[in-house]
Amino acid sequence: MKTVLITGATGDVGTHLSRELAGKYRLRLSDKRPLKPPKGQMFVRADITKMADALRITKGADAVVHLGGYSVEGPWEAILQANIIGCYHVFEAARRNGVKRILFPTSNHAVGFYRRDQTIDHRVYPKPDSRYGVSKVFGEALGSLYADKYGMEVFMIRIGNVNPKPIDKRRLSLWFSPRDLAQLVSIGIDHPDIKFEIVYGISANKRAWYDNSNAHRLGYRPQDDSEIYAEEVLAREKPSGDPIAETHQGGIFCTAEEVPNPAAPKKGKRK
Ligand code: 15L
């Protein structure tokens, strides 16, 4: 059984993922916040802004799923520490410890300034919608470097929105159900032929803005489609009065200086 390190394990995505992957891999969960791990999983407390911690948690892993970081738009200093310095530490620690496979759940916000009337694929030029989006583009660039220069196997998932159900109109296009998340992450961990790939982390949503053919080529067969929730979601949708947010894929990340986490309104929540 492969040992898989999940950083940022106390966040929403980490919580869904560790529940869905339980029993499939030997999970090593990590976060700077404490966590009582579910039975059969282990937890290591670590702060990835410290290289020594990143080295300690990556040692002996077969693959790393690096979810840890600042998960929304917010102050530059917080993003710099968690998403630039922390991200570098995780890639570099994995390299030094001989961990070949690394999955980096990047974000729809790396390309959030594309318009909603455009369909984009994995080859488009990044168009970040926020400082947070820029930090995700940094992670994508770092992954590309580590793949080309050091032969690491890097799987980038531009995640839409992981939730049991889509929460608003924008998320009807971006929804990523927990079981589809687990399927795509498993492909990233187990596919025998990954060098550097970018895929979109969304379910089979009828309203998707992405051409996710690269994920399909690698075997992804999403089970869920947000459309079954469309009527109830659209009935409670209120106009935001923000024409930029409403016409661009990133929504309010395109205009706001700080964005609360939709799943957990606490500011600066970790993914
Ligand atoms: C993200 O990248 C965030 O981490 C998450 O909290 C959501 O805001 C999501 O994007 C989204 O766009 O819904």
CSV table of C-alpha atoms and ligand atoms in Angstrom, one decimal:
chain,number,residue,atom,x,y,z
A,1,MET,CA,0.0,0.0,0.0
A,2,LYS,CA,1.4,3.4,-0.9
A,3,THR,CA,2.1,6.0,1.8
A,4,VAL,CA,0.5,9.3,0.8
A,5,LEU,CA,1.1,12.5,2.6
A,6,ILE,CA,-1.7,15.0,2.6
A,7,THR,CA,-0.8,18.5,3.8
A,8,GLY,CA,-3.5,20.9,4.9
A,9,ALA,CA,-5.4,17.9,6.1
A,10,THR,CA,-7.6,19.8,8.6
A,11,GLY,CA,-9.2,22.0,5.8
A,12,ASP,CA,-12.4,21.3,3.9
A,13,VAL,CA,-10.7,19.6,0.9
A,14,GLY,CA,-8.3,17.7,3.1
A,15,THR,CA,-11.2,16.4,5.3
A,16,HIS,CA,-13.2,15.2,2.3
A,17,LEU,CA,-10.2,13.7,0.7
A,18,SER,CA,-8.9,11.8,3.7
A,19,ARG,CA,-12.4,10.4,4.3
A,20,GLU,CA,-12.8,9.3,0.6
A,21,LEU,CA,-9.3,7.7,0.4
A,22,ALA,CA,-9.4,5.9,3.7
A,23,GLY,CA,-8.3,2.3,3.3
A,24,LYS,CA,-7.0,2.8,-0.3
A,25,TYR,CA,-3.6,4.3,0.8
A,26,ARG,CA,-1.7,4.6,4.0
A,27,LEU,CA,-2.5,8.2,4.8
A,28,ARG,CA,-0.2,10.5,6.6
A,29,LEU,CA,-2.1,13.6,7.4
A,30,SER,CA,-0.4,16.9,8.2
A,31,ASP,CA,-1.3,20.4,9.2
A,32,LYS,CA,-0.1,23.2,11.4
A,33,ARG,CA,-3.4,23.0,13.3
A,34,PRO,CA,-4.0,19.9,15.5
A,35,LEU,CA,-6.2,17.0,14.2
A,36,LYS,CA,-7.4,13.8,15.9
A,37,PRO,CA,-6.9,11.5,12.9
A,38,PRO,CA,-9.6,9.0,12.0
A,39,LYS,CA,-8.8,5.4,12.9
A,40,GLY,CA,-6.1,3.8,10.8
A,41,GLN,CA,-4.6,7.2,9.7
A,42,MET,CA,-1.7,9.1,11.2
A,43,PHE,CA,-1.3,12.8,11.9
A,44,VAL,CA,1.9,14.8,12.0
A,45,ARG,CA,1.7,18.4,13.1
A,46,ALA,CA,4.0,20.6,11.0
A,47,ASP,CA,4.4,24.1,9.7
A,48,ILE,CA,5.5,24.1,6.1
A,49,THR,CA,6.8,27.6,6.3
A,50,LYS,CA,9.8,25.8,8.0
A,51,MET,CA,11.9,23.7,5.8
A,52,ALA,CA,12.8,21.3,8.6
A,53,ASP,CA,9.1,20.5,9.1
A,54,ALA,CA,8.6,20.0,5.3
A,55,LEU,CA,11.6,17.6,5.3
A,56,ARG,CA,10.2,15.7,8.3
A,57,ILE,CA,6.7,15.1,6.9
A,58,THR,CA,7.8,14.1,3.3
A,59,LYS,CA,10.3,11.5,4.4
A,60,GLY,CA,9.3,8.0,3.3
A,61,ALA,CA,6.2,9.1,1.4
A,62,ASP,CA,5.4,7.6,-2.0
A,63,ALA,CA,3.3,10.6,-3.0
A,64,VAL,CA,2.5,14.0,-1.7
A,65,VAL,CA,-0.9,15.7,-2.1
A,66,HIS,CA,0.0,19.3,-1.2
A,67,LEU,CA,-3.2,21.0,-0.1
A,68,GLY,CA,-1.7,23.1,2.7
A,69,GLY,CA,-1.7,26.8,2.2
A,70,TYR,CA,-3.8,30.0,2.4
A,71,SER,CA,-7.0,29.1,0.5
A,72,VAL,CA,-8.6,32.4,-0.5
A,73,GLU,CA,-7.8,35.9,-1.4
A,74,GLY,CA,-6.2,37.7,1.5
A,75,PRO,CA,-3.2,39.7,2.8
A,76,TRP,CA,0.0,39.3,0.7
A,77,GLU,CA,2.2,38.4,3.7
A,78,ALA,CA,0.0,35.4,4.6
A,79,ILE,CA,-0.1,34.2,1.0
A,80,LEU,CA,3.6,34.7,0.6
A,81,GLN,CA,4.4,32.6,3.7
A,82,ALA,CA,2.0,29.8,3.1
A,83,ASN,CA,1.7,29.6,-0.7
A,84,ILE,CA,5.0,30.7,-2.0
A,85,ILE,CA,7.5,29.8,0.7
A,86,GLY,CA,5.6,26.9,2.1
A,87,CYS,CA,4.9,25.5,-1.4
A,88,TYR,CA,8.6,25.8,-2.3
A,89,HIS,CA,9.6,23.9,0.9
A,90,VAL,CA,7.2,21.1,0.1
A,91,PHE,CA,8.5,20.6,-3.5
A,92,GLU,CA,12.1,20.9,-2.4
A,93,ALA,CA,11.7,18.6,0.6
A,94,ALA,CA,10.0,16.0,-1.5
A,95,ARG,CA,12.9,16.2,-4.0
A,96,ARG,CA,15.6,15.9,-1.3
A,97,ASN,CA,13.7,12.9,0.2
A,98,GLY,CA,13.4,11.2,-3.1
A,99,VAL,CA,9.6,11.4,-3.3
A,100,LYS,CA,8.9,11.3,-7.0
A,101,ARG,CA,5.2,11.9,-7.3
A,102,ILE,CA,3.6,15.2,-6.2
A,103,LEU,CA,0.0,16.4,-6.6
A,104,PHE,CA,-0.6,20.1,-6.3
A,105,PRO,CA,-4.2,21.0,-6.1
A,106,THR,CA,-3.9,24.5,-7.7
A,107,SER,CA,-7.1,26.4,-8.3
A,108,ASN,CA,-9.6,27.8,-10.8
A,109,HIS,CA,-8.3,31.2,-9.6
A,110,ALA,CA,-5.1,30.6,-11.5
A,111,VAL,CA,-7.3,31.2,-14.6
A,112,GLY,CA,-10.1,33.2,-13.0
A,113,PHE,CA,-9.8,36.2,-15.3
A,114,TYR,CA,-11.1,34.2,-18.3
A,115,ARG,CA,-14.6,35.2,-19.2
A,116,ARG,CA,-17.5,32.9,-18.5
A,117,ASP,CA,-18.4,32.8,-22.2
A,118,GLN,CA,-15.1,31.2,-22.9
A,119,THR,CA,-14.3,27.5,-22.7
A,120,ILE,CA,-10.7,27.0,-21.7
A,121,ASP,CA,-8.5,23.9,-21.6
A,122,HIS,CA,-5.3,22.9,-19.8
A,123,ARG,CA,-3.1,24.7,-22.4
A,124,VAL,CA,-4.3,28.3,-21.8
A,125,TYR,CA,-2.1,31.0,-20.5
A,126,PRO,CA,-2.7,31.6,-16.8
A,127,LYS,CA,-4.9,34.6,-16.0
A,128,PRO,CA,-5.0,34.8,-12.2
A,129,ASP,CA,-7.8,36.8,-10.6
A,130,SER,CA,-6.1,37.6,-7.2
A,131,ARG,CA,-2.9,37.5,-5.2
A,132,TYR,CA,-4.1,34.0,-4.2
A,133,GLY,CA,-4.4,33.1,-7.9
A,134,VAL,CA,-0.9,34.4,-8.6
A,135,SER,CA,0.4,32.1,-5.8
A,136,LYS,CA,-1.3,29.1,-7.5
A,137,VAL,CA,0.4,30.1,-10.8
A,138,PHE,CA,3.7,30.1,-8.9
A,139,GLY,CA,3.0,26.6,-7.7
A,140,GLU,CA,2.2,25.4,-11.2
A,141,ALA,CA,5.4,27.0,-12.5
A,142,LEU,CA,7.4,25.4,-9.6
A,143,GLY,CA,5.9,22.0,-10.4
A,144,SER,CA,6.9,22.4,-14.1
A,145,LEU,CA,10.5,23.2,-13.1
A,146,TYR,CA,10.7,20.3,-10.7
A,147,ALA,CA,9.3,18.0,-13.4
A,148,ASP,CA,11.7,19.2,-16.1
A,149,LYS,CA,14.8,19.8,-14.1
A,150,TYR,CA,14.6,17.0,-11.5
A,151,GLY,CA,12.4,14.4,-13.2
A,152,MET,CA,9.6,14.6,-10.6
A,153,GLU,CA,6.1,13.4,-11.6
A,154,VAL,CA,3.8,16.3,-11.1
A,155,PHE,CA,0.0,16.4,-11.3
A,156,MET,CA,-1.7,19.7,-11.1
A,157,ILE,CA,-5.4,19.8,-10.4
A,158,ARG,CA,-7.0,23.2,-10.9
A,159,ILE,CA,-9.7,22.7,-8.4
A,160,GLY,CA,-13.1,24.3,-8.8
A,161,ASN,CA,-15.1,24.0,-5.6
A,162,VAL,CA,-15.2,20.9,-3.4
A,163,ASN,CA,-18.5,20.6,-1.6
A,164,PRO,CA,-21.1,18.0,-1.0
A,165,LYS,CA,-23.5,20.2,-3.2
A,166,PRO,CA,-22.9,23.2,-5.4
A,167,ILE,CA,-23.5,26.3,-3.3
A,168,ASP,CA,-24.3,29.0,-5.9
A,169,LYS,CA,-24.6,29.8,-9.6
A,170,ARG,CA,-20.8,30.1,-10.2
A,171,ARG,CA,-20.2,26.8,-8.4
A,172,LEU,CA,-22.7,25.1,-10.7
A,173,SER,CA,-19.9,25.4,-13.3
A,174,LEU,CA,-17.1,24.6,-10.8
A,175,TRP,CA,-18.6,22.0,-8.5
A,176,PHE,CA,-16.3,19.1,-7.6
A,177,SER,CA,-18.0,16.4,-5.6
A,178,PRO,CA,-15.9,14.6,-3.0
A,179,ARG,CA,-16.1,11.2,-4.8
A,180,ASP,CA,-15.0,12.8,-8.1
A,181,LEU,CA,-12.2,14.5,-6.2
A,182,ALA,CA,-11.1,11.2,-4.8
A,183,GLN,CA,-11.2,9.6,-8.2
A,184,LEU,CA,-9.0,12.3,-9.8
A,185,VAL,CA,-6.5,12.4,-7.0
A,186,SER,CA,-6.2,8.6,-7.2
A,187,ILE,CA,-5.4,8.9,-10.9
A,188,GLY,CA,-2.7,11.5,-10.0
A,189,ILE,CA,-1.2,9.1,-7.4
A,190,ASP,CA,-1.4,5.8,-9.4
A,191,HIS,CA,-1.3,6.7,-13.1
A,192,PRO,CA,1.9,5.1,-14.4
A,193,ASP,CA,2.7,7.8,-16.9
A,194,ILE,CA,2.7,11.2,-15.4
A,195,LYS,CA,5.5,13.7,-16.1
A,196,PHE,CA,3.7,17.1,-15.8
A,197,GLU,CA,0.0,17.3,-16.3
A,198,ILE,CA,-2.6,20.0,-15.7
A,199,VAL,CA,-6.2,18.9,-15.3
A,200,TYR,CA,-9.4,20.6,-14.0
A,201,GLY,CA,-10.9,19.5,-10.7
A,202,ILE,CA,-14.6,19.6,-11.5
A,203,SER,CA,-17.4,17.0,-11.8
A,204,ALA,CA,-19.2,16.3,-15.1
A,205,ASN,CA,-21.0,19.6,-14.9
A,206,LYS,CA,-23.2,20.5,-17.8
A,207,ARG,CA,-22.4,24.2,-17.2
A,208,ALA,CA,-18.6,23.7,-17.0
A,209,TRP,CA,-16.3,26.4,-18.5
A,210,TYR,CA,-13.5,23.9,-19.0
A,211,ASP,CA,-12.6,21.5,-21.7
A,212,ASN,CA,-11.3,18.8,-19.3
A,213,SER,CA,-10.1,16.4,-22.1
A,214,ASN,CA,-6.7,16.1,-20.5
A,215,ALA,CA,-8.2,14.6,-17.4
A,216,HIS,CA,-10.4,12.3,-19.5
A,217,ARG,CA,-7.4,11.2,-21.5
A,218,LEU,CA,-5.8,10.0,-18.2
A,219,GLY,CA,-8.9,8.0,-17.3
A,220,TYR,CA,-11.1,10.4,-15.3
A,221,ARG,CA,-14.8,9.5,-15.5
A,222,PRO,CA,-16.6,11.9,-13.2
A,223,GLN,CA,-19.8,10.5,-11.6
A,224,ASP,CA,-21.6,13.7,-10.7
A,225,ASP,CA,-23.2,16.7,-12.5
A,226,SER,CA,-24.3,19.8,-10.7
A,227,GLU,CA,-27.3,20.2,-13.0
A,228,ILE,CA,-29.5,18.2,-10.6
A,229,TYR,CA,-29.1,21.0,-8.1
A,230,ALA,CA,-29.5,23.9,-10.7
A,231,GLU,CA,-33.1,24.7,-10.0
A,232,GLU,CA,-32.7,25.1,-6.2
A,233,VAL,CA,-29.4,26.9,-6.5
A,234,LEU,CA,-30.7,29.4,-9.2
A,235,ALA,CA,-33.9,30.1,-7.2
A,236,ARG,CA,-32.0,31.5,-4.2
A,237,GLU,CA,-29.3,33.3,-6.3
A,238,LYS,CA,-29.3,37.1,-5.8
A,239,PRO,CA,-27.6,39.5,-8.3
A,240,SER,CA,-24.3,40.7,-6.9
A,241,GLY,CA,-24.3,44.1,-8.7
A,242,ASP,CA,-20.7,43.4,-9.6
A,243,PRO,CA,-20.5,43.1,-13.4
A,244,ILE,CA,-16.9,42.0,-13.5
A,245,ALA,CA,-17.5,39.2,-10.9
A,246,GLU,CA,-20.5,38.1,-12.8
A,247,THR,CA,-18.9,37.8,-16.2
A,248,HIS,CA,-15.6,36.3,-15.2
A,249,GLN,CA,-14.9,32.7,-14.0
A,250,GLY,CA,-13.2,33.7,-10.8
A,251,GLY,CA,-16.3,35.6,-9.5
A,252,ILE,CA,-15.6,38.0,-6.6
A,253,PHE,CA,-11.9,37.0,-6.5
A,254,CYS,CA,-11.7,39.3,-9.6
A,255,THR,CA,-12.7,42.4,-7.6
A,256,ALA,CA,-12.4,41.7,-3.9
A,257,GLU,CA,-9.3,42.4,-1.8
A,258,GLU,CA,-10.3,39.7,0.7
A,259,VAL,CA,-12.7,36.7,0.2
A,260,PRO,CA,-14.2,34.7,3.0
A,261,ASN,CA,-14.0,30.9,2.6
A,262,PRO,CA,-17.5,29.9,1.5
A,263,ALA,CA,-17.5,26.6,3.4
A,264,ALA,CA,-16.1,28.0,6.6
A,265,PRO,CA,-16.6,31.7,7.0
A,266,LYS,CA,-13.5,32.1,9.3
A,267,LYS,CA,-11.1,34.4,7.5
A,268,GLY,CA,-7.8,32.9,6.3
A,269,LYS,CA,-8.9,29.4,6.7
A,270,ARG,CA,-6.5,26.8,5.4
A,271,LYS,CA,-7.5,24.5,2.6
B,1,15L,C1,-10.5,28.2,-4.2
B,1,15L,O1,-9.5,28.1,-4.7
B,1,15L,C2,-10.7,28.2,-2.7
B,1,15L,O2,-9.6,27.5,-2.0
B,1,15L,C3,-12.0,27.8,-2.2
B,1,15L,O3,-12.1,28.2,-0.8
B,1,15L,C4,-13.1,28.4,-3.0
B,1,15L,O4,-13.2,29.8,-2.8
B,1,15L,C5,-12.9,28.0,-4.5
B,1,15L,O5,-11.7,28.4,-4.9
B,1,15L,C6,-14.0,28.6,-5.4
B,1,15L,O6,-13.6,29.3,-6.3
B,1,15L,O7,-15.1,28.3,-5.1
